[in-house]
Coordinates of C-alpha atoms and ligand atoms in Angstrom, one line a residue:
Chain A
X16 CA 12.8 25.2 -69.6
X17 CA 9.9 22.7 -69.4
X18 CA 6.5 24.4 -69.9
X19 CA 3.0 22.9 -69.4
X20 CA 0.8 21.7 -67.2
X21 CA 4.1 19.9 -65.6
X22 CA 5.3 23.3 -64.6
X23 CA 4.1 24.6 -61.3
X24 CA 4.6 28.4 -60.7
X25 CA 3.4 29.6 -57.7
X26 CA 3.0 33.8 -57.1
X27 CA 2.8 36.0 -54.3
X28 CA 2.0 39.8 -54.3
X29 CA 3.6 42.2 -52.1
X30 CA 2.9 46.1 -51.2
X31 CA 4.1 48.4 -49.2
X32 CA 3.4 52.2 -49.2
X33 CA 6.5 54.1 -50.6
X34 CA 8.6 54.5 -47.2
X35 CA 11.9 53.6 -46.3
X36 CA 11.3 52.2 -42.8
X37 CA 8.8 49.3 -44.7
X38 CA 11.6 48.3 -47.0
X39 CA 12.9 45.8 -44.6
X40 CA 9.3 43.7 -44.5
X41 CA 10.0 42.7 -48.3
X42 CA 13.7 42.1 -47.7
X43 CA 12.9 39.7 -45.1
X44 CA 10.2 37.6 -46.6
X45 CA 12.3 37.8 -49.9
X46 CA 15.0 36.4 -48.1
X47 CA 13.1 33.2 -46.3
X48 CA 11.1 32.6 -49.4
X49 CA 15.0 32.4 -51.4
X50 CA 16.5 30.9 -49.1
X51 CA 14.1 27.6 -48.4
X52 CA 13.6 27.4 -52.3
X53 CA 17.1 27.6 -52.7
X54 CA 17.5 25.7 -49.3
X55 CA 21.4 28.5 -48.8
X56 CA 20.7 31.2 -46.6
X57 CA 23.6 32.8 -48.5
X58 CA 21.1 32.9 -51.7
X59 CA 18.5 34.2 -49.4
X60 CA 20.7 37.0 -48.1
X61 CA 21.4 37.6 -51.7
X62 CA 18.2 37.8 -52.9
X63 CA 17.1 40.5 -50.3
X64 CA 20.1 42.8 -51.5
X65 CA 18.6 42.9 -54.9
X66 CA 15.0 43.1 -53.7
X67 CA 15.8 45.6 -51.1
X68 CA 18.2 47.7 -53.5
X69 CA 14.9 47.6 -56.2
X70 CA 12.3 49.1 -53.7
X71 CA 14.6 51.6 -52.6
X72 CA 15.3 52.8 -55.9
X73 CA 11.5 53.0 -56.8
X74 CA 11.1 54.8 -53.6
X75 CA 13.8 57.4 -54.3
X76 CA 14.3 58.0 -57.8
X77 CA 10.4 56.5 -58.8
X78 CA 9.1 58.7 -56.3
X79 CA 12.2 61.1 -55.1
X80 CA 11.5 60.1 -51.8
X81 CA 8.1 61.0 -51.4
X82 CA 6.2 58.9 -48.9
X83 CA 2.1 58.1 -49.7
X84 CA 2.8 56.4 -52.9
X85 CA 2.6 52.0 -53.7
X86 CA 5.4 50.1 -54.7
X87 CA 4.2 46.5 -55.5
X88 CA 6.6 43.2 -55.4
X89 CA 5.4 40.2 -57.0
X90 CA 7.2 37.0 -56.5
X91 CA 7.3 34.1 -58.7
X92 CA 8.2 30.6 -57.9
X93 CA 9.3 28.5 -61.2
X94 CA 10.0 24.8 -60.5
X95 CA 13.6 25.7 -61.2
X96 CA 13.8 29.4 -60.9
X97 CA 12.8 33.1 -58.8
X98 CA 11.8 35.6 -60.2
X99 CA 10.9 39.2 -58.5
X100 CA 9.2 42.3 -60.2
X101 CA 9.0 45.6 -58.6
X102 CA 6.5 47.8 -59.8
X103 CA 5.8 51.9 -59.3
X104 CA 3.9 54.5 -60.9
X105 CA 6.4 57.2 -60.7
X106 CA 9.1 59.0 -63.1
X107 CA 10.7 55.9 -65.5
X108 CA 14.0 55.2 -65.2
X109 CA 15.9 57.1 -68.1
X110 CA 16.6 55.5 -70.8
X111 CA 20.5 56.2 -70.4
X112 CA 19.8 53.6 -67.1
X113 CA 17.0 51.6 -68.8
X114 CA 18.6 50.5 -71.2
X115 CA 22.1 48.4 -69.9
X116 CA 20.4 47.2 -66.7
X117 CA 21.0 43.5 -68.1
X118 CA 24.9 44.6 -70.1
X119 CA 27.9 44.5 -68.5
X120 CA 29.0 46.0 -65.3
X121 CA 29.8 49.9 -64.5
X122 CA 33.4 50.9 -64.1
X123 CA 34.4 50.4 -60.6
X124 CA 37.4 52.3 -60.2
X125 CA 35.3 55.7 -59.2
X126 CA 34.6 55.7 -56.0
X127 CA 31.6 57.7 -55.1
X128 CA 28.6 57.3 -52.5
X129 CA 25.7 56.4 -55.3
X130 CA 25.4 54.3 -58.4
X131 CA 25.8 51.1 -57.2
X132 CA 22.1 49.9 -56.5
X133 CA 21.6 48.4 -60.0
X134 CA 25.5 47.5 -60.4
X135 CA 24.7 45.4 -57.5
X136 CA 21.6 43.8 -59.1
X137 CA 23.2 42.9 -61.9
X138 CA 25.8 41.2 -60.4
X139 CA 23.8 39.0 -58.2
X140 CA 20.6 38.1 -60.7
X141 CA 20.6 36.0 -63.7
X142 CA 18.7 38.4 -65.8
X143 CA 17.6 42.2 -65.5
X144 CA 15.1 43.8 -67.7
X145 CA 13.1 47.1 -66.8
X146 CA 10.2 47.9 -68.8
X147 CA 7.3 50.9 -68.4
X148 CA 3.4 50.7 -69.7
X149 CA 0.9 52.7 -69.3
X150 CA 2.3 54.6 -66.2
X151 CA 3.9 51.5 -64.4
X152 CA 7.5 50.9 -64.9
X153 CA 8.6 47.5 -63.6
X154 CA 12.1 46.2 -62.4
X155 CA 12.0 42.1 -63.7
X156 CA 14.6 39.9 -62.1
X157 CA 15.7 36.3 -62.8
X158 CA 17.5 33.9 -61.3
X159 CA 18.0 30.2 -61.5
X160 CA 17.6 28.3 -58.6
X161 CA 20.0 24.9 -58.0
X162 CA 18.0 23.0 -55.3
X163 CA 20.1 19.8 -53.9
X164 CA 18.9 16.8 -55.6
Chain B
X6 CA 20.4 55.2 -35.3
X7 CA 21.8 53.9 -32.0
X8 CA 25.4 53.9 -32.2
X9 CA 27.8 51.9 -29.3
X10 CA 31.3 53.7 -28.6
X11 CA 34.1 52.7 -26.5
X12 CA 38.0 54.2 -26.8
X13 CA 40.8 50.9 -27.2
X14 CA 44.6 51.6 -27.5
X15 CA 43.9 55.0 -28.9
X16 CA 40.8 53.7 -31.8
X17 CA 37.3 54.7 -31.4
X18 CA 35.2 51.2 -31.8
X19 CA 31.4 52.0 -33.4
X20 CA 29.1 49.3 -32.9
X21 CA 26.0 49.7 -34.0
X22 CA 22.9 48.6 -32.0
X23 CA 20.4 47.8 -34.7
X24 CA 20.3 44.7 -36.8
X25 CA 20.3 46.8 -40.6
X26 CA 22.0 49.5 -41.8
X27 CA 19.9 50.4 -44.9
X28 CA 18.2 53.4 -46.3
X29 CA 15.8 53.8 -43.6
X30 CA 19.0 53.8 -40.9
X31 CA 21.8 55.6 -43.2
X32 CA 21.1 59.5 -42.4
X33 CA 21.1 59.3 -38.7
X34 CA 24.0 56.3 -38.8
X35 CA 25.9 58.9 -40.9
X36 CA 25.8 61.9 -38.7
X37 CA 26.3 60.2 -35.9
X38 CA 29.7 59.0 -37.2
X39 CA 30.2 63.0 -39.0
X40 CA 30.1 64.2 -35.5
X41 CA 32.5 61.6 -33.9
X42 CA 35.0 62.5 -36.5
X43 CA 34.2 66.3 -36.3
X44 CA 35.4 66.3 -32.4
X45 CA 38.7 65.0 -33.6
X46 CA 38.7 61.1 -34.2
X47 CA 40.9 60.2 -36.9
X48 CA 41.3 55.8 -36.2
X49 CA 38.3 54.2 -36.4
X50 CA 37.2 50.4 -36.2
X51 CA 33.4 50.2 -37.1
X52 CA 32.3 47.1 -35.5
X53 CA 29.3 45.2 -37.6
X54 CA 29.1 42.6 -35.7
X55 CA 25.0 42.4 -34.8
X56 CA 24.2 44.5 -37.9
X57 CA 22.7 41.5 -40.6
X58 CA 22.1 43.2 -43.8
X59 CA 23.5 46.4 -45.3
X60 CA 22.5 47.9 -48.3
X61 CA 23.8 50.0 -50.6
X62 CA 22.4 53.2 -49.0
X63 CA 23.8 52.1 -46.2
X64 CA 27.6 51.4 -47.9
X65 CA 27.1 55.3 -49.3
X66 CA 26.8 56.3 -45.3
X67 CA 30.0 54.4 -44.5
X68 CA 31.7 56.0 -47.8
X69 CA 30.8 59.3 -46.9
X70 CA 31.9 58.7 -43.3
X71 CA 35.4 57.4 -44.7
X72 CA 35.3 60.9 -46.9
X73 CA 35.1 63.0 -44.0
X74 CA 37.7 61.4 -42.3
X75 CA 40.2 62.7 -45.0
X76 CA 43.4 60.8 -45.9
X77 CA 45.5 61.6 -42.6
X78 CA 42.4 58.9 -40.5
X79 CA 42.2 55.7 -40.8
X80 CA 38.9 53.3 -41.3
X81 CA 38.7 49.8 -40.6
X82 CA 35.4 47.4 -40.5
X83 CA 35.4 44.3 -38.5
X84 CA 32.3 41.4 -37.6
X85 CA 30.6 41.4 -41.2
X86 CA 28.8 38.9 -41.6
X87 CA 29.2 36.5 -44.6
X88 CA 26.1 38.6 -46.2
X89 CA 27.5 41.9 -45.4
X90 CA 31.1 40.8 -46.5
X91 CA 29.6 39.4 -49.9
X92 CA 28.2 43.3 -50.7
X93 CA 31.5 45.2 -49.9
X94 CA 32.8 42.2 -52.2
X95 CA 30.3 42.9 -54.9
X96 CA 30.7 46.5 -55.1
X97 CA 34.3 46.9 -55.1
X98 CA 34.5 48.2 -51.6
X99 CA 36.6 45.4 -49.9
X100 CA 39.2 47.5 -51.3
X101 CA 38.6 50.9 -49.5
X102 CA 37.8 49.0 -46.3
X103 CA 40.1 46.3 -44.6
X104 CA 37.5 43.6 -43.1
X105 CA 38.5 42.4 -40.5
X106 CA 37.5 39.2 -38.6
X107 CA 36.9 40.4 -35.0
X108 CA 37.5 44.0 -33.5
X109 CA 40.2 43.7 -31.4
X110 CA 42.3 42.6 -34.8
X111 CA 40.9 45.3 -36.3
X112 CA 41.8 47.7 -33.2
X113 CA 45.5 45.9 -33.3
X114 CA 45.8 46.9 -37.4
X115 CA 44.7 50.5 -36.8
X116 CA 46.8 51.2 -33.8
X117 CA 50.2 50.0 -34.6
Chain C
X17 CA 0.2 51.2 -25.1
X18 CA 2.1 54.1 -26.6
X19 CA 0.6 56.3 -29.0
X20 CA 1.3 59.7 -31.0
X21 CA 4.1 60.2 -33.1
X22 CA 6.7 58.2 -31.1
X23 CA 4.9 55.6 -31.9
X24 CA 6.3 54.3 -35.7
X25 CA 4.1 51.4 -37.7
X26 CA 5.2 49.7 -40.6
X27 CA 3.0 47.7 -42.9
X28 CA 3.0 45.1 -45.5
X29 CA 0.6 43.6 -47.7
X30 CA 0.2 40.3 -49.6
X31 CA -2.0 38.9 -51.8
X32 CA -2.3 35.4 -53.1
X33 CA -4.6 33.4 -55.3
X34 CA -7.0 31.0 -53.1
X35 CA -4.7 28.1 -53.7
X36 CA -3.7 25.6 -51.0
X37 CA 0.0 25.6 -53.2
X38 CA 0.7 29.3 -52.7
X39 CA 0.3 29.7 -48.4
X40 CA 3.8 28.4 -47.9
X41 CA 5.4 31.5 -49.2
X42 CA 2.7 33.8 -47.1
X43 CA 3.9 31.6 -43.9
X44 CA 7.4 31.9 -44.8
X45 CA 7.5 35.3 -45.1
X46 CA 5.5 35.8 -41.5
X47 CA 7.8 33.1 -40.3
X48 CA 11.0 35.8 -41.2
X49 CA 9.3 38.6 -40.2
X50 CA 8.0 37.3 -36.8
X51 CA 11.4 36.0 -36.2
X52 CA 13.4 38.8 -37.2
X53 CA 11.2 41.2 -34.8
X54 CA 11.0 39.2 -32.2
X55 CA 14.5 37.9 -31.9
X56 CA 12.8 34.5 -31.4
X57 CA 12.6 31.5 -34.0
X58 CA 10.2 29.8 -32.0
X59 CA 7.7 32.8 -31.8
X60 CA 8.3 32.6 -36.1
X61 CA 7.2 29.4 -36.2
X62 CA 4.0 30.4 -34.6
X63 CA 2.9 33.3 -36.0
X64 CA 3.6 31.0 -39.3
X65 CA 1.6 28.7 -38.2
X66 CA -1.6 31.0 -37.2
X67 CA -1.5 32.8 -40.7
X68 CA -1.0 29.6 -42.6
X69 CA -4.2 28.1 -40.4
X70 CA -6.1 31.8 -41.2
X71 CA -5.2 31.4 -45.0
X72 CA -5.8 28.0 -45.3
X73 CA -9.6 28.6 -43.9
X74 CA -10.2 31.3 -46.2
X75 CA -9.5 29.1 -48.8
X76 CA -11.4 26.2 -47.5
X77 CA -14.4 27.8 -46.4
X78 CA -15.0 31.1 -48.1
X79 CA -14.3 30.5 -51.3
X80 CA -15.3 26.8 -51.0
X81 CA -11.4 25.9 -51.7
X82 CA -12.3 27.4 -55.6
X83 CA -9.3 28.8 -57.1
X84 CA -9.3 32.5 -58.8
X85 CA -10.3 34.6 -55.6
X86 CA -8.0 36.7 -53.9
X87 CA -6.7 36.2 -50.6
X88 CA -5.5 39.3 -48.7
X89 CA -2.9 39.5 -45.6
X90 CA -1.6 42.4 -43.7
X91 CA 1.3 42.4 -41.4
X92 CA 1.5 45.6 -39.3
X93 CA 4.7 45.9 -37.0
X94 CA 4.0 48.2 -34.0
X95 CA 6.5 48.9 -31.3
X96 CA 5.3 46.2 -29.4
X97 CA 3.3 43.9 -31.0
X98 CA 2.6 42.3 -34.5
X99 CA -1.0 42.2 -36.2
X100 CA -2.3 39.9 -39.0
X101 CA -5.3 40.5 -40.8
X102 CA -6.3 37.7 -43.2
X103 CA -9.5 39.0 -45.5
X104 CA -11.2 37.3 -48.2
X105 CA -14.6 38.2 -50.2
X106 CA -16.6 35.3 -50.3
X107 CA -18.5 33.0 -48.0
X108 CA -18.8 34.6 -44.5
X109 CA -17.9 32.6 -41.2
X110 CA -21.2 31.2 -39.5
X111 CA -21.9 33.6 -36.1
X112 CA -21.4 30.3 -34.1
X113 CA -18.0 30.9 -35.0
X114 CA -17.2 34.1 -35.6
X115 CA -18.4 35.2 -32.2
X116 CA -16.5 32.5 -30.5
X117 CA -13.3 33.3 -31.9
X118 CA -11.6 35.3 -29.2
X119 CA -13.2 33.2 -26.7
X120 CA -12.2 29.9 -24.0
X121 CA -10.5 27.2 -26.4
X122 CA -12.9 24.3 -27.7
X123 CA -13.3 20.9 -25.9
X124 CA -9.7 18.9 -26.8
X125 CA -11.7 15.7 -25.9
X126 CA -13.0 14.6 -29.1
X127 CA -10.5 13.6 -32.0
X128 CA -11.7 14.5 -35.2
X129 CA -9.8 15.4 -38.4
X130 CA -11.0 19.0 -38.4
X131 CA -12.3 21.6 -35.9
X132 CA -7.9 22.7 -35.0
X133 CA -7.9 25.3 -36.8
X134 CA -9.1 28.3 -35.2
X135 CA -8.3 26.7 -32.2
X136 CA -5.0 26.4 -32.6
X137 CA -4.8 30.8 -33.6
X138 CA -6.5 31.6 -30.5
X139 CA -3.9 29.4 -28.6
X140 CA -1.0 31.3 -30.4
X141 CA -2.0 34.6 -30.4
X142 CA -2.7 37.3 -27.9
X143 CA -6.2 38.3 -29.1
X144 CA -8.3 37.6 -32.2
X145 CA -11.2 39.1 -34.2
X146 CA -13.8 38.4 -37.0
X147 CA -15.3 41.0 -38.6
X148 CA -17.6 41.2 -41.8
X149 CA -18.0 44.5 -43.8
X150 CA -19.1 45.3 -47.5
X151 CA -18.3 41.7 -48.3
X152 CA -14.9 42.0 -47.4
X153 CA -14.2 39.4 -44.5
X154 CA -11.3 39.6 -41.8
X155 CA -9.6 37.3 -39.8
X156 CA -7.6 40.1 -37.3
X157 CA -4.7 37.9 -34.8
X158 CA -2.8 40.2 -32.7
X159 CA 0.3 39.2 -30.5
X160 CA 2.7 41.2 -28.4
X161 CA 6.2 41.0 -29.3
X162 CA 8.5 40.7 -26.3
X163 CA 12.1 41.7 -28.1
X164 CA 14.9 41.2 -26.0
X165 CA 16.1 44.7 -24.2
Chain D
X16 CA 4.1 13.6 -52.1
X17 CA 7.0 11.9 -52.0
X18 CA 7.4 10.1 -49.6
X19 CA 10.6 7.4 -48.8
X20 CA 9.8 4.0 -46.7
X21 CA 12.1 0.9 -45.5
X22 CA 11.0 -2.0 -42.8
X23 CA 13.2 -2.4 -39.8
X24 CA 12.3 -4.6 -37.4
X25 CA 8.8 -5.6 -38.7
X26 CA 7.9 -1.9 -38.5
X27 CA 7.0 0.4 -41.1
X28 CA 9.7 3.2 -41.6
X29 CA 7.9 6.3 -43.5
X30 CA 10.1 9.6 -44.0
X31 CA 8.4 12.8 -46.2
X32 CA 10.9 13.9 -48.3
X33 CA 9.1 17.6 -48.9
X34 CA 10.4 20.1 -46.0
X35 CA 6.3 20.9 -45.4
X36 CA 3.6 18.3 -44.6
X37 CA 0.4 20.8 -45.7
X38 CA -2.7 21.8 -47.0
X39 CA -1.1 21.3 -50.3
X40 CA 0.3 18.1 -49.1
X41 CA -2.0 16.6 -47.2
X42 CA -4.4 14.7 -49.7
X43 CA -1.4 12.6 -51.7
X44 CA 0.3 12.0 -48.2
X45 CA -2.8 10.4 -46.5
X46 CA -3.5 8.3 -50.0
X47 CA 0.0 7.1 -50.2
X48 CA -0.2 6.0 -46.1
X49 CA -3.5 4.4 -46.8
X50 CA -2.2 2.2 -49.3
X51 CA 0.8 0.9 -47.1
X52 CA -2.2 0.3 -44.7
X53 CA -4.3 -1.4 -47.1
X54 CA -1.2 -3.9 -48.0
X55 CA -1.6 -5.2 -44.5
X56 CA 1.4 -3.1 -42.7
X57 CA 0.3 -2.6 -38.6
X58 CA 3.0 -1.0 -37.2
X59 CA 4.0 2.7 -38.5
X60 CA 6.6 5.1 -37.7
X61 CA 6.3 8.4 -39.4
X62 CA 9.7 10.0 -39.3
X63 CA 9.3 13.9 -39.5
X64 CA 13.1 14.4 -38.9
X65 CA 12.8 16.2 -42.7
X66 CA 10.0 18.6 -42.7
X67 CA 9.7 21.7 -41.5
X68 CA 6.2 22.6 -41.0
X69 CA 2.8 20.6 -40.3
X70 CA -0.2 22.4 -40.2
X71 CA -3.7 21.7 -39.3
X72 CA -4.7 19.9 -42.6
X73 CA -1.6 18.0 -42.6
X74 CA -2.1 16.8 -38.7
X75 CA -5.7 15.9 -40.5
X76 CA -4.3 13.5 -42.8
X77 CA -2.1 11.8 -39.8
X78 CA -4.8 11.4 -37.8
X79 CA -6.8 10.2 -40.6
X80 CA -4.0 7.5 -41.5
X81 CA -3.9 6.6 -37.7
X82 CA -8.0 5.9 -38.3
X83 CA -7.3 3.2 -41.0
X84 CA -4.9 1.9 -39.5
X85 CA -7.2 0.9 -36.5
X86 CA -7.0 -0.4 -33.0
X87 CA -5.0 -3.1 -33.6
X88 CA -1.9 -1.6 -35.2
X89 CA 0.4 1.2 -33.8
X90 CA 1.9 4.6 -34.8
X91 CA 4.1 6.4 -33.4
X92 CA 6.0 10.2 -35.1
X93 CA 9.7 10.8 -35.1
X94 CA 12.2 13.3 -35.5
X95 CA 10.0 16.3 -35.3
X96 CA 11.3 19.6 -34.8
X97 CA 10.4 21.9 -32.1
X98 CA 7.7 24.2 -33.9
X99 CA 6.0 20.6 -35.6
X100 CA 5.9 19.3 -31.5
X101 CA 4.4 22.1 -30.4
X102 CA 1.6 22.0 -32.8
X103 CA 1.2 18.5 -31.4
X104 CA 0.7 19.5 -28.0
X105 CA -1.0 22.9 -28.7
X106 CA -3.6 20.5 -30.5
X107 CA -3.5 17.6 -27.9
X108 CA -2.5 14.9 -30.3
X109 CA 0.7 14.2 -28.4
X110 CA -2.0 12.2 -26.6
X111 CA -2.7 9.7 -29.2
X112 CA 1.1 10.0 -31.2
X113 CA 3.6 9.4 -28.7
X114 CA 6.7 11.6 -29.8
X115 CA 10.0 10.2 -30.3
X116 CA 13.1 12.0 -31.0
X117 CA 14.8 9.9 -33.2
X118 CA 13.5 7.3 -35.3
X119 CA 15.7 4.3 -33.6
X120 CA 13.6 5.1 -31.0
X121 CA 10.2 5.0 -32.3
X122 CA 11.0 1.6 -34.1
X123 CA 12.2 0.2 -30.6
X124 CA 9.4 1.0 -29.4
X125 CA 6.9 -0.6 -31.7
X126 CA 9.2 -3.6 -32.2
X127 CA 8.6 -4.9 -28.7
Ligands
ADP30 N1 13.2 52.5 -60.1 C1 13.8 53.6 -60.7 N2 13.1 54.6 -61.3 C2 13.6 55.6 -61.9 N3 15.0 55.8 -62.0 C3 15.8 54.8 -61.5 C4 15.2 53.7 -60.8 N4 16.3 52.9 -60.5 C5 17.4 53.6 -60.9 N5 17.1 54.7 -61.5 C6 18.1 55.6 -62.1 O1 19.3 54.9 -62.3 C7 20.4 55.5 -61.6 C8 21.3 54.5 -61.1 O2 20.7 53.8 -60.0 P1 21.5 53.0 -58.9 O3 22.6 52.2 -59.6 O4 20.6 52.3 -58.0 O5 22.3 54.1 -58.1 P2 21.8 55.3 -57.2 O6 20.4 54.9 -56.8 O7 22.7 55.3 -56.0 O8 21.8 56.5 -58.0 C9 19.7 56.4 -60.6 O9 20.5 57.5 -60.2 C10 18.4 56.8 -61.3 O10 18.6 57.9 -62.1
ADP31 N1 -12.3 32.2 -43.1 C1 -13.5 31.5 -42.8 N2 -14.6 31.8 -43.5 C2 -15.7 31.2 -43.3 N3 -15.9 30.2 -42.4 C3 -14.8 29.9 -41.6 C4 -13.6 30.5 -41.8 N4 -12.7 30.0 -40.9 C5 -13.4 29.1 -40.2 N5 -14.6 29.0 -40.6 C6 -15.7 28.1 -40.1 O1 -15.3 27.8 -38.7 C7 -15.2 26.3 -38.6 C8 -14.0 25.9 -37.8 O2 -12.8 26.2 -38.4 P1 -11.5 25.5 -38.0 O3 -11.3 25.6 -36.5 O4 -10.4 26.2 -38.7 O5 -11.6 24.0 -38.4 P2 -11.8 23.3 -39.8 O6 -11.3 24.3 -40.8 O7 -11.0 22.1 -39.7 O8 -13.3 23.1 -40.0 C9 -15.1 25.8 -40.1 O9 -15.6 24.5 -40.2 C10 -15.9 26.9 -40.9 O10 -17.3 26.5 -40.8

């Protein structure tokens, strides 16, 4: 990692009252912003799944569904890598969660209808870390970007 | 959510008509599909092919869809694109639901 | 227009830092956005090009292009139409301007390096406002979003 | 800004190699034309065919290179994309920077 006055990072703030039907504004801007860094629309598709799958978990477990409340996405441009951060005020995750959102993967053999949000995540970021303060709790994730040379 | 239908060689094809199928879409996509399979449909292709990003909220609607169906239907998804195929790769779902390229070769699977 | 509960909005908000290295990732999202909604690349490209001109301006003349002020867009998704306010709390636009801005495009005669800018909005977009209040300016560009049927 | 350059023809081949010609750009990219200028080169073809997105401030610095460069020497833009020709004609400057699609073209043309 270079660091310095070399090392350009450039940031962008994002809110959007705790609703369902705004989610999709952040997924797409996530996805553009991904996938011209990245210059692989496959990246920015990728990138909206874990951005997307981040609100809505704020949205219904953050705030069990209730609408009126902020979620806030910032997003960080490194020279060489993305990372997003999505931030509520709501009930923290349990620790239970909290704690392996960056260890190895859930069993997949159960089928059922929830769980996999944070699975998915996982699986597509470099790097997961969840962390509350003072009433915020905030969903950090990483991921390096290869540009072509 | 608005849902297309048409009957082929004895399958009911579901396409829907909105680009997502995420949280916001999932309830009504999922009672839509409850009540086709309620007046008796037991093959069904679901058609993604103008639908550009699912999520997993989305996936759960299909799930619960493929539940209600019980073991003696059949489920098949065709026109995912490379996105949508990536997230039924990355949640182990490719295995509960044959993708299929195009509908009609998911109609031709389902009907035989 | 429609109106009442039929009648769904959606809304995002972004926020950068006033400097000229951070507008590409408010213009990209607006590019996806715009696009996405109205089925239309082309129409992306615009409404990227109006916000990045709106940003750019706030940059340039209220805050003197000074870094460490806060530049503020909303995207709001009606039905039919998209609306982009761009605010900003310093400098305010000159009335010469401001009351101009909705009005018959300037003379294309002269060539000069500046002077495009708000031009170029009102070209692109349906309808535009200025309006100062508590400090708080706002660049409002409104456009009606033909999606195909 | 980086910016890649080759003669062909006598004329002045100049090709961005960022994806966006902008506010952030702007300043380096007119310095770095002014300086070909300066070294005595008269006939320019700016070759867009990379980026993605000009806006006002980088138009700005065009037209400002196109200044220096005087009424004796020519420019002429290449290989810009649909949205970065529109802002060209939406702004008139397709007036004074005749609009080639390909940068063969534009060289051909100043060749003569
Ligand atoms: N942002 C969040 N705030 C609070 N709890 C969360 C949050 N995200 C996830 N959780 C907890 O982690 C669990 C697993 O989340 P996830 O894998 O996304 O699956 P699902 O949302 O389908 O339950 C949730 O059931 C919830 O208890
Ligand atoms: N956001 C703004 N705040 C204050 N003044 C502004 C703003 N936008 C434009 N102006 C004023 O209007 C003038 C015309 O703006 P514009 O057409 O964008 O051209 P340019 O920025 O090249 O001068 C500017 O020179 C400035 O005086």
């Amino acid at each position: 990692m270079k660091a310095g006055p070399l090392m350009k990072t450039q940031h962008l703030t994002m809110k959007i009252e705790s609703s369902f039907g705004n989610v999709f504004l952040v997924g797409l801007a996530v996805n553009r912003i991904a996938g011209y860094l990245a210059e692989n629309a496959v990246v920015g598709g990728k990138m909206e799944m874990a951005v997307v799958e981040a609100v809505n978990n704020a949205i219904k477990h953050a705030y069990r569904g209730e609408p009126g409340h902020e979620v806030e996405i910032l997003i960080s441009v490194q020279d060489d890598s993305l990372t997003l951060a999505v931030s509520d005020r709501g009930r923290a995750m349990e620790d239970a969660y909290a704690s392996r959102v960056n260890r190895i993967p859930m069993d997949l053999d159960e089928i059922e209808e929830g769980g996999r949000g944070l699975l998915l995540i996982r699986k597509i970021m470099d790097s997961v870390e969840y962390c509350s303060e003072e009433g915020r709790n905030s969903l950090l994730m990483k991921k390096a970007l290869k540009r072509q040379p | 959510m608005k849902l297309h239908h048409e009957m082929e060689s004895g399958v009911l094809v579901i396409r829907p008509v909105e680009k997502r199928l995420d949280a916001a879409m999932a309830p009504s996509f999922e009672e839509r599909v409850k009540a086709f399979i309620a007046d008796g449909h037991g093959l069904i292709v679901l058609d993604l092919s103008p639908v550009e990003f699912v999520d997993t909220l989305g996936l759960g609607a299909i799930l619960a869809s493929r539940k209600a169906l019980g073991r003696n239907g059949e489920m098949a998804v065709s026109g995912s694109n490379e996105i949508v195929a990536d997230l039924f790769k990355l949640t182990g779902l490719d295995m509960v639901f044959p993708l299929f390229a195009d509908k009609d070769a998911a109609v031709a699977a389902l009907a035989r």
